[in-house]
């Protein structure tokens, strides 16, 4: 009954509540947009990072010389698939970590920061999200044919190379000997962020250039999907592997990992890194941005709520005769208070809904823009476009906070209004 | 003189009388023996060697940078210590080879980190391994030898292949002049690609040994197309103030490097 009364009061006095509704809607729109953009940015970063590093979690084996060395990664992969979790994707990778590799074409030479040997068939889904300007993934080549490589847009631009061109790769073998090879550019991928400073090629080919057997690897990449929690996955892997192998403690960052690897002597050691640890610095940055944005939102909401308190005070003062009538016909104080609070909650709910819908429209418009020309944006976008993630739990949490805040703001004026004496209210002597 | 040229044996006799016999002119010298000779002429196994090195790196297109360093070498123990004197930003940095490990010292953080022999020295075309003693005879097998003229030098060209996976360059070609000194060296990658060409135009004598006056290295892995022409990175090393004074053992220690870097 009081729900009907409250709803009717709002609908009949829409003009009175319009400013308050507008303020709440604007505030909720802002909250939704900021949360969605930051969550989307983080997801975009994670997706690129999983491909660039080695999945949501990576398993590395260090030998007694503290060098990465996985002689038979496939054996461990079989074990993980049968005993740990068959639903995950495990892929051996050879990651060339030294900074001395270069690519040359037509007299131009560039340093190639990172060289990745992958099994493209195994990781077809991982690479399905990689956008190409031209060409595509490398194909298997026969012995004697020129192997293929995919390079980034920036590398292609600096080398003045394109799909089909032959470029020369320089690197050193695992024993420190210099080696070179001609490679054909199979494709140029569009990745302008720091995750673009990489070239990908077939793992067996890279192993050969490094003078290692085709089955050798440096890492096992574990892919669990963008919705997974990398830290929890890595912790589970760590628990499982430490039962059978000497395993180093889990690091929280790459710097910490470096110290752990070199802190002790061992015959071999298994090391597990979660994607969160790889991204610790980027996540710190995003969390800082999120923190600052939440501070701004809280300040804004506080200002809105102060406005709501004052506006509600005025509204309820103007409705004094109405309140007097309600009280005179038998409406108790608590019931009157309930009606006013419910009005506030309904107003907040529908205003938030309007703000949410407006946020969707604005996010849609923002998503249509291409931010390729903004250099930093490449890290947080997908093919130049903002990646938007609407998390229902976060939206519901924000709605809950707004409802609570508005009800608290309306509580004071509502309590005061509910205490009005009917006779005095009807005489309008307050 | 013309009469001597017409009768080579007379020429050889004349040269022998002057004390100069082309090394590979001696009857029966093999490629292996020549390689041993090459090493013996430039290694200082009985004493220490110190000298000042000026390393000028010129990028394709013209930008250049200069590094000066003092180098102490003890060939009999395969040790060396390099102390960077300039530029200011690198002053105090040092390299110490002790055993198989090559350490890089950073005076800012006062830390030692291990580095690789094949890594570039101060980002130039020179490699850290270039400061080792000459060990061609130990690390390489000569697979062929041929005669070739190089500028004003009559040379024997030795084609060498690494005996193990330890040497940075699996294949090397040496142009050895009549006096047993290397005049040109070409380093090749595992796949046979030419990586560097090093020229040794002249040498200075120290006792019965030799060290180059200067070395010019062309790095074929770093290039740029400038005005339609391909230019390679070039590094010129000038060696001055050589000395064979013996040095105390503590010179080849981390503590000494740390101390002098300050």
XYZ file of C-alpha atoms in Angstrom:
692
model
C 0.000 0.000 0.000
C 2.687 2.512 0.974
C 4.554 1.461 -2.163
C 1.565 2.540 -4.263
C 1.259 5.796 -2.361
C 4.956 6.550 -2.710
C 4.960 5.726 -6.417
C 1.882 7.866 -7.013
C 3.393 10.769 -5.076
C 6.467 10.729 -7.277
C 4.548 10.466 -10.510
C 2.173 13.274 -9.540
C 4.947 15.569 -8.378
C 7.504 14.833 -11.026
C 8.337 18.498 -11.486
C 9.288 18.826 -7.842
C 11.605 15.840 -7.969
C 13.084 16.562 -11.401
C 16.303 18.303 -10.282
C 17.031 15.629 -7.684
C 16.385 12.896 -10.250
C 18.662 14.603 -12.736
C 21.495 14.859 -10.227
C 21.187 11.192 -9.259
C 20.980 10.075 -12.880
C 24.060 12.080 -13.810
C 25.997 10.709 -10.871
C 25.112 7.105 -11.673
C 25.895 7.635 -15.326
C 29.340 8.875 -14.384
C 29.952 5.927 -12.065
C 28.876 3.437 -14.746
C 31.022 4.993 -17.461
C 34.166 5.217 -15.348
C 33.835 1.684 -13.984
C 33.102 0.197 -17.398
C 35.989 1.952 -19.091
C 38.521 1.011 -16.429
C 37.295 -2.600 -16.269
C 37.409 -2.741 -20.053
C 40.899 -1.255 -20.116
C 42.093 -3.868 -17.659
C 40.522 -6.650 -19.697
C 42.096 -5.351 -22.895
C 45.464 -5.207 -21.174
C 45.036 -8.723 -19.819
C 44.086 -10.129 -23.206
C 47.116 -8.592 -24.900
C 49.362 -9.488 -21.989
C 48.270 -13.141 -21.954
C 49.329 -13.440 -25.578
C 52.531 -11.415 -25.058
C 53.757 -13.094 -21.881
C 52.554 -16.672 -21.623
C 48.915 -17.053 -20.706
C 47.080 -16.267 -17.485
C 49.813 -18.253 -15.743
C 53.201 -19.373 -16.992
C 55.360 -22.268 -15.894
C 59.105 -21.948 -16.342
C 61.880 -24.373 -15.541
C 65.325 -23.108 -14.571
C 68.423 -25.312 -14.773
C 71.420 -25.242 -12.453
C 72.907 -22.349 -14.433
C 69.675 -20.438 -13.665
C 68.764 -20.352 -17.330
C 65.327 -21.155 -18.678
C 65.393 -24.701 -19.933
C 62.423 -27.011 -20.540
C 63.895 -30.040 -22.331
C 60.615 -32.012 -22.399
C 57.772 -29.595 -21.792
C 55.288 -31.949 -23.467
C 55.683 -34.473 -20.632
C 54.589 -31.953 -18.043
C 51.767 -30.745 -20.299
C 50.395 -34.296 -20.556
C 50.466 -34.540 -16.772
C 48.670 -31.223 -16.345
C 46.024 -32.149 -18.869
C 45.241 -35.444 -17.199
C 45.738 -34.603 -13.524
C 45.347 -30.854 -13.022
C 42.668 -29.411 -15.307
C 41.903 -30.745 -18.785
C 39.775 -27.691 -19.545
C 42.728 -25.301 -19.770
C 44.972 -24.706 -22.746
C 48.630 -25.575 -22.162
C 51.092 -24.496 -24.826
C 54.885 -24.752 -24.876
C 56.611 -21.531 -25.906
C 60.172 -20.550 -26.651
C 60.730 -16.981 -25.597
C 63.930 -15.326 -26.739
C 64.662 -13.047 -23.807
C 67.969 -11.541 -24.840
C 67.958 -7.975 -26.128
C 70.431 -8.595 -28.942
C 68.102 -9.820 -31.663
C 67.673 -7.596 -34.712
C 65.609 -7.598 -37.871
C 66.999 -6.192 -41.121
C 65.404 -5.395 -44.435
C 66.660 -3.428 -47.384
C 69.532 -1.907 -45.443
C 67.468 -0.957 -42.394
C 68.040 -2.662 -39.054
C 65.915 -2.535 -35.933
C 66.308 -4.175 -32.579
C 63.580 -6.728 -31.924
C 62.858 -6.530 -28.230
C 61.138 -9.902 -27.906
C 60.992 -12.959 -30.103
C 58.357 -15.579 -29.455
C 58.280 -19.147 -30.744
C 54.754 -20.536 -30.509
C 52.724 -23.473 -31.774
C 50.188 -21.562 -33.842
C 47.886 -24.558 -34.225
C 47.680 -25.090 -30.473
C 47.175 -21.374 -29.847
C 44.779 -20.682 -32.706
C 42.183 -19.270 -30.357
C 44.727 -17.089 -28.543
C 45.800 -15.519 -31.817
C 42.277 -15.182 -33.164
C 42.093 -11.863 -31.299
C 45.197 -10.497 -33.017
C 44.214 -8.078 -35.734
C 46.263 -8.027 -38.938
C 46.854 -5.063 -41.201
C 47.797 -7.509 -43.933
C 48.642 -11.186 -44.200
C 47.982 -13.649 -41.387
C 49.510 -16.261 -39.173
C 52.591 -18.156 -40.394
C 52.113 -21.530 -42.004
C 54.238 -24.580 -41.524
C 57.072 -24.669 -44.023
C 59.016 -27.616 -45.355
C 62.701 -28.060 -44.690
C 64.599 -25.901 -47.130
C 61.820 -23.329 -47.481
C 62.190 -19.913 -45.925
C 60.417 -19.915 -42.548
C 57.739 -17.304 -41.811
C 57.347 -14.637 -39.161
C 54.732 -12.073 -38.180
C 55.892 -8.616 -37.179
C 54.205 -5.593 -35.668
C 53.007 -2.537 -37.516
C 55.792 -0.409 -36.038
C 58.486 -2.926 -37.020
C 57.076 -3.146 -40.537
C 57.037 0.619 -40.816
C 60.624 1.023 -39.632
C 61.858 -1.742 -41.925
C 59.675 -0.638 -44.831
C 58.656 -4.272 -45.041
C 55.309 -5.862 -45.806
C 53.709 -9.275 -46.212
C 55.735 -11.434 -48.544
C 59.025 -9.581 -47.996
C 62.089 -11.448 -46.795
C 63.802 -10.037 -43.743
C 66.922 -11.127 -41.927
C 66.860 -12.116 -38.283
C 69.987 -11.949 -36.147
C 70.179 -13.631 -32.748
C 72.474 -15.787 -30.648
C 72.090 -19.486 -29.971
C 71.560 -20.891 -26.515
C 75.341 -21.426 -26.425
C 76.098 -17.812 -27.241
C 76.988 -18.242 -30.906
C 75.794 -15.724 -33.430
C 73.224 -16.922 -35.907
C 71.145 -15.413 -38.683
C 68.263 -16.507 -40.836
C 66.112 -15.208 -43.654
C 62.421 -15.162 -42.829
C 59.390 -14.317 -44.910
C 56.875 -11.891 -43.439
C 53.613 -13.818 -43.255
C 51.664 -10.937 -41.772
C 51.817 -7.547 -40.118
C 49.722 -7.341 -36.961
C 48.165 -4.205 -35.584
C 49.418 -3.728 -32.056
C 50.813 -0.363 -31.149
C 51.259 -0.738 -27.411
C 54.253 -2.140 -25.584
C 52.731 -5.549 -26.317
C 53.551 -4.865 -29.925
C 57.319 -4.975 -29.391
C 57.378 -8.639 -30.329
C 57.628 -10.863 -33.359
C 56.080 -14.324 -33.498
C 57.302 -17.362 -35.391
C 57.019 -21.129 -35.318
C 58.593 -22.568 -32.163
C 60.433 -25.380 -33.898
C 62.022 -22.876 -36.288
C 63.148 -20.610 -33.465
C 64.476 -23.606 -31.553
C 66.551 -24.553 -34.566
C 67.997 -21.067 -34.823
C 68.862 -21.218 -31.130
C 70.559 -24.582 -31.762
C 68.076 -26.442 -29.580
C 65.894 -29.485 -30.347
C 62.390 -28.923 -31.782
C 60.757 -30.179 -28.569
C 62.617 -27.707 -26.348
C 60.849 -24.745 -24.707
C 61.482 -22.008 -22.168
C 57.921 -21.715 -20.819
C 54.579 -23.453 -20.693
C 51.775 -20.943 -21.217
C 48.535 -21.738 -19.414
C 45.451 -20.071 -20.904
C 42.242 -20.024 -18.888
C 40.219 -17.334 -20.661
C 39.927 -13.616 -19.976
C 37.297 -14.149 -17.284
C 39.627 -16.218 -15.144
C 41.489 -15.078 -12.046
C 45.181 -15.389 -12.850
C 46.392 -15.215 -9.260
C 44.103 -18.048 -8.138
C 45.060 -20.162 -11.157
C 48.767 -19.651 -10.512
C 48.314 -20.519 -6.833
C 46.542 -23.766 -7.746
C 49.254 -24.664 -10.212
C 51.886 -23.915 -7.611
C 50.191 -26.171 -5.062
C 49.913 -28.983 -7.575
C 53.443 -28.772 -8.950
C 55.197 -28.297 -5.613
C 54.048 -31.797 -4.633
C 56.234 -33.327 -7.327
C 58.901 -30.775 -8.204
C 61.181 -28.266 -6.501
C 59.160 -25.104 -6.929
C 60.170 -21.546 -6.184
C 57.809 -19.357 -4.121
C 55.239 -17.394 -6.114
C 56.427 -13.875 -6.925
C 54.172 -10.808 -6.859
C 56.071 -8.968 -9.591
C 58.742 -9.482 -12.236
C 61.368 -7.807 -10.081
C 60.582 -10.129 -7.218
C 60.705 -13.083 -9.596
C 64.165 -12.082 -10.786
C 65.439 -12.006 -7.210
C 63.834 -15.359 -6.382
C 65.381 -17.106 -9.370
C 68.885 -15.912 -8.509
C 68.602 -16.159 -4.741
C 69.603 -19.785 -4.372
C 71.343 -22.665 -6.049
C 69.462 -25.694 -7.364
C 69.726 -28.501 -9.893
C 66.493 -27.311 -11.420
C 63.546 -25.269 -10.230
C 59.978 -24.790 -11.395
C 58.740 -21.213 -11.328
C 55.112 -20.122 -11.728
C 54.143 -16.553 -12.559
C 50.593 -15.272 -12.750
C 49.589 -12.657 -15.291
C 48.874 -10.326 -12.377
C 52.548 -10.503 -11.398
C 53.614 -9.656 -14.950
C 51.186 -6.763 -14.981
C 51.838 -5.554 -11.458
C 53.102 -2.158 -12.580
C 50.321 -1.628 -15.108
C 47.724 -2.794 -12.594
C 49.147 -0.417 -10.008
C 48.675 2.374 -12.525
C 45.107 1.332 -13.323
C 44.285 0.875 -9.658
C 45.658 4.340 -8.970
C 43.445 5.753 -11.721
C 40.504 3.798 -10.322
C 41.230 5.063 -6.817
C 41.403 8.666 -7.961
C 38.232 8.262 -9.993
C 36.425 6.789 -6.986
C 37.570 9.720 -4.840
C 36.167 12.084 -7.445
C 32.941 10.088 -7.607
C 32.589 10.066 -3.823
C 33.115 13.829 -3.688
C 30.603 14.279 -6.484
C 28.062 11.988 -4.840
C 28.565 13.817 -1.547
C 27.844 17.130 -3.238
C 24.785 15.595 -4.880
C 23.596 14.219 -1.579
C 23.976 17.575 0.162
C 21.869 18.945 -2.641
C 19.342 16.157 -2.121
C 19.116 16.897 1.603
C 18.396 20.564 0.974
C 16.054 19.888 -1.913
C 14.148 17.279 0.062
C 13.829 19.683 2.946
C 12.232 22.228 0.638
C 10.018 19.628 -1.011
C 8.741 18.298 2.261
C 8.196 21.806 3.577
C 6.095 22.570 0.543
C 4.122 19.387 1.156
C 3.338 20.279 4.763
C -0.434 20.557 4.162
C -0.365 17.211 2.379
C 1.515 15.697 5.297
C -0.956 17.225 7.718
C -3.831 15.640 5.813
C -2.145 12.245 5.840
C -1.518 12.432 9.562
C -4.978 13.727 10.242
C -6.643 10.761 8.520
C -4.702 8.326 10.647
C -1.337 7.867 9.001
C 1.120 7.126 11.766
C 4.540 8.736 11.937
C 6.410 5.583 11.062
C 4.151 5.005 8.093
C 4.640 8.571 6.915
C 8.380 8.182 7.336
C 8.212 4.951 5.360
C 6.332 6.647 2.541
C 8.856 9.467 2.270
C 11.811 7.103 2.380
C 10.239 4.850 -0.199
C 9.685 7.888 -2.409
C 13.373 8.646 -2.126
C 14.350 5.049 -2.888
C 12.030 4.790 -5.888
C 13.256 8.130 -7.163
C 16.825 6.965 -6.785
C 16.153 3.624 -8.448
C 14.499 5.067 -11.527
C 17.029 7.877 -11.762
C 19.853 5.346 -11.611
C 18.128 3.328 -14.303
C 17.920 6.416 -16.483
C 21.561 7.195 -15.727
C 22.528 3.628 -16.635
C 20.722 3.806 -19.967
C 22.340 7.147 -20.718
C 25.717 5.647 -19.824
C 25.121 2.846 -22.331
C 24.434 5.386 -25.060
C 27.536 7.404 -24.237
C 29.692 4.274 -23.993
C 28.389 3.214 -27.376
C 29.369 6.572 -28.856
C 32.802 6.479 -27.207
C 33.331 2.942 -28.437
C 32.854 4.077 -32.015
C 35.839 6.443 -31.895
C 39.247 5.223 -33.023
C 42.027 6.204 -30.607
C 44.902 4.891 -32.724
C 46.406 8.345 -32.958
C 46.694 8.580 -29.173
C 49.952 6.801 -28.390
C 49.163 5.682 -24.848
C 45.668 4.502 -25.773
C 47.031 1.482 -27.661
C 47.674 -0.291 -24.385
C 44.047 -0.137 -23.290
C 42.164 -0.450 -26.556
C 41.303 -3.208 -28.992
C 42.170 -2.255 -32.549
C 42.071 1.394 -31.537
C 38.614 1.199 -29.950
C 37.796 1.417 -26.273
C 36.962 -1.901 -24.730
C 33.918 -1.633 -22.492
C 33.129 -4.104 -19.766
C 29.865 -3.869 -17.844
C 30.220 -5.876 -14.679
C 26.726 -6.600 -13.244
C 28.090 -7.073 -9.743
C 29.826 -3.691 -9.775
C 26.745 -1.962 -11.189
C 24.511 -3.532 -8.567
C 26.984 -2.554 -5.869
C 26.988 1.046 -7.094
C 23.192 1.009 -7.202
C 23.101 -0.267 -3.654
C 25.481 2.463 -2.516
C 23.388 5.141 -4.245
C 20.166 3.799 -2.719
C 21.739 3.780 0.704
C 23.204 7.231 0.278
C 19.970 8.764 -0.993
C 17.925 7.141 1.738
C 20.348 8.518 4.323
C 20.145 11.943 2.728
C 16.355 11.817 2.747
C 16.116 10.382 6.252
C 16.615 13.650 8.113
C 14.027 15.691 6.267
C 11.671 12.698 6.186
C 11.868 12.219 9.963
C 11.257 15.880 10.555
C 8.353 15.854 8.169
C 6.821 12.782 9.783
C 6.831 14.501 13.177
C 4.627 17.316 11.962
C 1.503 17.779 14.116
C -1.545 17.425 11.878
C -3.344 20.437 13.298
C -0.324 22.682 12.908
C 0.355 21.331 9.415
C -3.163 21.986 8.292
C -2.976 25.514 9.680
C 0.361 25.822 7.814
C 1.880 27.511 10.795
C 5.238 25.772 10.531
C 116.747 -6.125 -57.002
C 115.410 -7.110 -60.396
C 117.873 -9.964 -60.488
C 116.621 -11.183 -57.129
C 112.980 -11.023 -58.284
C 113.836 -13.180 -61.277
C 115.312 -15.805 -58.993
C 112.999 -16.327 -56.059
C 115.419 -18.520 -54.166
C 117.883 -15.678 -54.158
C 115.182 -13.422 -52.814
C 114.472 -15.833 -50.017
C 118.148 -16.047 -49.216
C 118.391 -12.273 -49.124
C 115.394 -12.055 -46.852
C 116.811 -14.732 -44.600
C 120.005 -12.779 -44.284
C 117.992 -9.756 -43.177
C 116.185 -11.895 -40.620
C 112.849 -11.638 -42.351
C 111.353 -14.822 -43.645
C 107.657 -14.846 -44.473
C 106.174 -17.172 -41.902
C 104.281 -19.115 -44.447
C 107.274 -19.043 -46.690
C 109.077 -21.393 -44.369
C 109.064 -24.768 -45.880
C 106.197 -27.002 -44.839
C 104.311 -24.649 -42.483
C 100.841 -25.913 -42.095
C 97.656 -24.002 -41.393
C 97.721 -25.275 -37.808
C 101.244 -24.059 -37.315
C 100.382 -20.727 -38.842
C 97.474 -20.380 -36.473
C 99.745 -21.139 -33.514
C 102.105 -18.500 -34.771
C 99.271 -15.974 -35.061
C 98.378 -16.533 -31.401
C 101.947 -16.506 -30.169
C 102.732 -13.121 -31.726
C 99.933 -11.281 -29.908
C 99.607 -13.119 -26.589
C 101.606 -11.943 -23.574
C 101.989 -15.089 -21.518
C 105.030 -13.986 -19.513
C 103.846 -10.594 -18.371
C 100.895 -8.284 -18.009
C 99.755 -5.855 -20.641
C 98.130 -2.511 -20.007
C 97.105 0.070 -22.541
C 94.714 2.898 -23.237
C 91.895 2.195 -25.677
C 89.868 4.786 -27.495
C 86.719 3.308 -29.017
C 84.860 5.476 -31.504
C 81.535 4.118 -32.697
C 79.932 5.636 -35.745
C 76.290 4.805 -36.409
C 75.042 4.464 -39.962
C 74.152 8.010 -40.907
C 76.933 9.683 -38.968
C 76.207 9.990 -35.228
C 79.272 8.938 -33.290
C 80.232 8.311 -29.709
C 83.611 7.891 -28.057
C 84.601 5.750 -25.106
C 88.054 5.728 -23.548
C 89.174 2.958 -21.278
C 92.226 1.529 -19.605
C 92.732 -2.171 -20.080
C 94.820 -4.550 -18.017
C 95.368 -8.014 -19.407
C 96.942 -11.133 -17.926
C 96.896 -13.625 -20.782
C 98.439 -16.529 -18.892
C 95.444 -16.565 -16.528
C 92.889 -15.432 -19.155
C 92.034 -12.416 -17.056
C 91.386 -8.843 -17.965
C 90.066 -5.709 -16.345
C 88.645 -2.757 -18.244
C 88.001 0.568 -16.578
C 85.897 3.115 -18.459
C 87.327 6.636 -18.238
C 84.905 8.527 -20.455
C 82.241 9.610 -21.318
C 81.223 11.035 -17.981
C 77.992 9.038 -17.800
C 79.950 5.767 -18.031
C 82.978 6.795 -16.002
C 83.808 4.261 -13.349
C 82.086 1.379 -15.110
C 84.240 -1.664 -15.412
C 84.518 -5.172 -16.802
C 86.334 -7.979 -15.046
C 86.994 -11.361 -16.558
C 87.898 -13.947 -14.034
C 87.734 -17.554 -15.112
C 84.767 -18.128 -17.347
C 82.687 -15.341 -15.847
C 82.665 -11.817 -17.177
C 81.438 -9.242 -14.678
C 80.093 -5.794 -15.419
C 80.461 -3.275 -12.612
C 78.037 -0.400 -12.205
C 79.479 2.326 -9.981
C 76.082 3.952 -9.429
C 74.474 0.948 -7.797
C 77.866 -0.514 -6.804
C 76.725 -3.827 -8.221
C 78.339 -6.570 -10.236
C 76.262 -8.385 -12.832
C 77.446 -11.175 -15.041
C 77.432 -10.436 -18.730
C 78.062 -12.487 -21.844
C 81.213 -12.699 -23.890
C 79.204 -12.209 -27.062
C 77.528 -9.056 -25.779
C 78.507 -5.739 -27.334
C 81.158 -3.746 -25.541
C 79.664 -0.376 -24.594
C 77.119 -0.764 -27.392
C 79.843 -0.710 -30.050
C 80.707 -3.199 -32.783
C 83.333 -4.686 -30.500
C 82.330 -7.648 -28.388
C 83.440 -8.355 -24.840
C 85.206 -11.446 -26.134
C 87.436 -9.246 -28.336
C 89.455 -8.289 -25.246
C 90.378 -11.883 -24.501
C 93.751 -13.168 -25.521
C 93.996 -14.688 -28.972
C 93.023 -18.356 -28.887
C 92.405 -19.197 -32.518
C 94.550 -22.320 -32.295
C 92.645 -23.566 -29.257
C 89.130 -22.762 -30.366
C 89.237 -23.246 -34.126
C 90.227 -25.817 -36.718
C 91.602 -24.497 -39.997
C 89.708 -26.088 -42.861
C 91.487 -24.398 -45.739
C 94.267 -22.006 -46.608
C 94.784 -19.954 -49.753
C 96.966 -17.104 -50.880
C 95.418 -13.678 -51.497
C 96.631 -10.127 -51.833
C 95.112 -7.612 -49.416
C 96.119 -4.083 -50.231
C 99.899 -3.998 -49.895
C 100.070 -7.309 -48.076
C 100.488 -10.769 -49.461
C 98.392 -12.877 -47.187
C 97.437 -16.398 -46.448
C 93.720 -16.666 -45.864
C 92.841 -19.182 -43.204
C 89.262 -20.420 -43.066
C 88.522 -21.547 -39.518
C 85.643 -23.478 -37.994
C 84.923 -23.552 -34.277
C 85.854 -26.767 -32.531
C 83.037 -26.382 -30.023
C 79.968 -24.230 -29.359
C 81.987 -21.951 -27.101
C 83.344 -19.367 -29.591
C 80.833 -16.632 -30.423
C 81.558 -16.854 -34.141
C 81.320 -20.395 -35.476
C 83.328 -19.517 -38.582
C 86.168 -17.054 -39.052
C 88.419 -16.073 -41.934
C 91.859 -14.648 -41.165
C 94.103 -12.767 -43.570
C 97.583 -13.362 -42.232
C 100.429 -11.342 -43.661
C 103.951 -12.609 -44.197
C 105.025 -11.549 -40.702
C 102.356 -13.741 -39.107
C 100.109 -10.847 -38.118
C 96.389 -10.761 -38.800
C 95.516 -7.938 -41.212
C 91.859 -8.675 -41.721
C 89.345 -10.859 -40.012
C 85.837 -11.805 -41.094
C 83.445 -13.282 -38.581
C 80.513 -15.412 -39.726
C 77.335 -16.581 -38.058
C 76.311 -20.201 -37.642
C 74.344 -19.944 -40.862
C 77.368 -18.584 -42.707
C 76.261 -14.949 -42.818
C 79.033 -12.341 -42.665
C 78.674 -10.569 -39.319
C 81.773 -8.392 -38.991
C 84.814 -7.357 -40.921
C 87.783 -6.212 -38.834
C 90.871 -4.560 -40.276
C 94.249 -4.299 -38.530
C 96.179 -1.789 -40.641
C 99.246 -1.537 -38.438
C 100.868 -2.941 -35.335
C 103.264 -1.709 -32.671
C 106.016 -3.878 -31.307
C 106.402 -4.673 -27.629
C 109.430 -6.799 -27.058
C 108.927 -9.772 -29.297
C 105.188 -9.364 -29.356
C 102.785 -7.135 -31.226
C 99.607 -5.258 -30.553
C 97.540 -3.373 -33.129
C 97.830 0.399 -33.366
C 94.232 0.491 -34.404
C 91.396 -1.786 -35.378
C 88.481 -0.884 -37.636
C 85.357 -3.009 -37.271
C 82.416 -2.948 -39.669
C 79.286 -4.476 -38.161
C 77.193 -5.954 -40.966
C 74.256 -6.631 -38.648
C 73.586 -2.940 -38.026
C 72.897 -0.932 -41.112
C 70.794 1.830 -42.542
C 70.106 3.061 -46.003
C 71.502 6.594 -46.231
C 71.070 8.436 -49.491
C 70.421 5.231 -51.359
C 73.560 3.582 -50.025
C 73.782 0.988 -47.255
C 75.993 2.125 -44.392
C 77.150 -0.189 -41.648
C 77.974 0.616 -38.084
C 81.705 1.226 -37.775
C 83.871 1.106 -34.682
C 87.470 2.276 -34.622
C 89.681 1.220 -31.732
C 92.953 3.067 -31.174
C 95.439 1.548 -28.758
C 98.008 3.802 -27.134
C 100.378 3.897 -24.166
C 100.996 0.151 -24.080
C 103.041 -1.145 -21.174
C 104.396 -4.523 -20.155
C 104.997 -3.599 -16.526
C 103.937 -6.433 -14.248
C 100.832 -5.778 -12.217
C 99.911 -7.041 -8.757
C 97.410 -9.870 -8.526
C 94.847 -7.733 -6.733
C 94.302 -5.703 -9.922
C 92.212 -8.544 -11.295
C 89.732 -8.552 -8.441
C 86.282 -7.123 -7.849
C 87.552 -5.190 -4.857
C 90.125 -3.361 -6.940
C 87.595 -2.542 -9.633
C 85.218 -1.207 -7.039
C 87.969 0.874 -5.461
C 89.326 2.466 -8.650
C 85.833 3.136 -9.957
C 85.320 5.599 -7.165
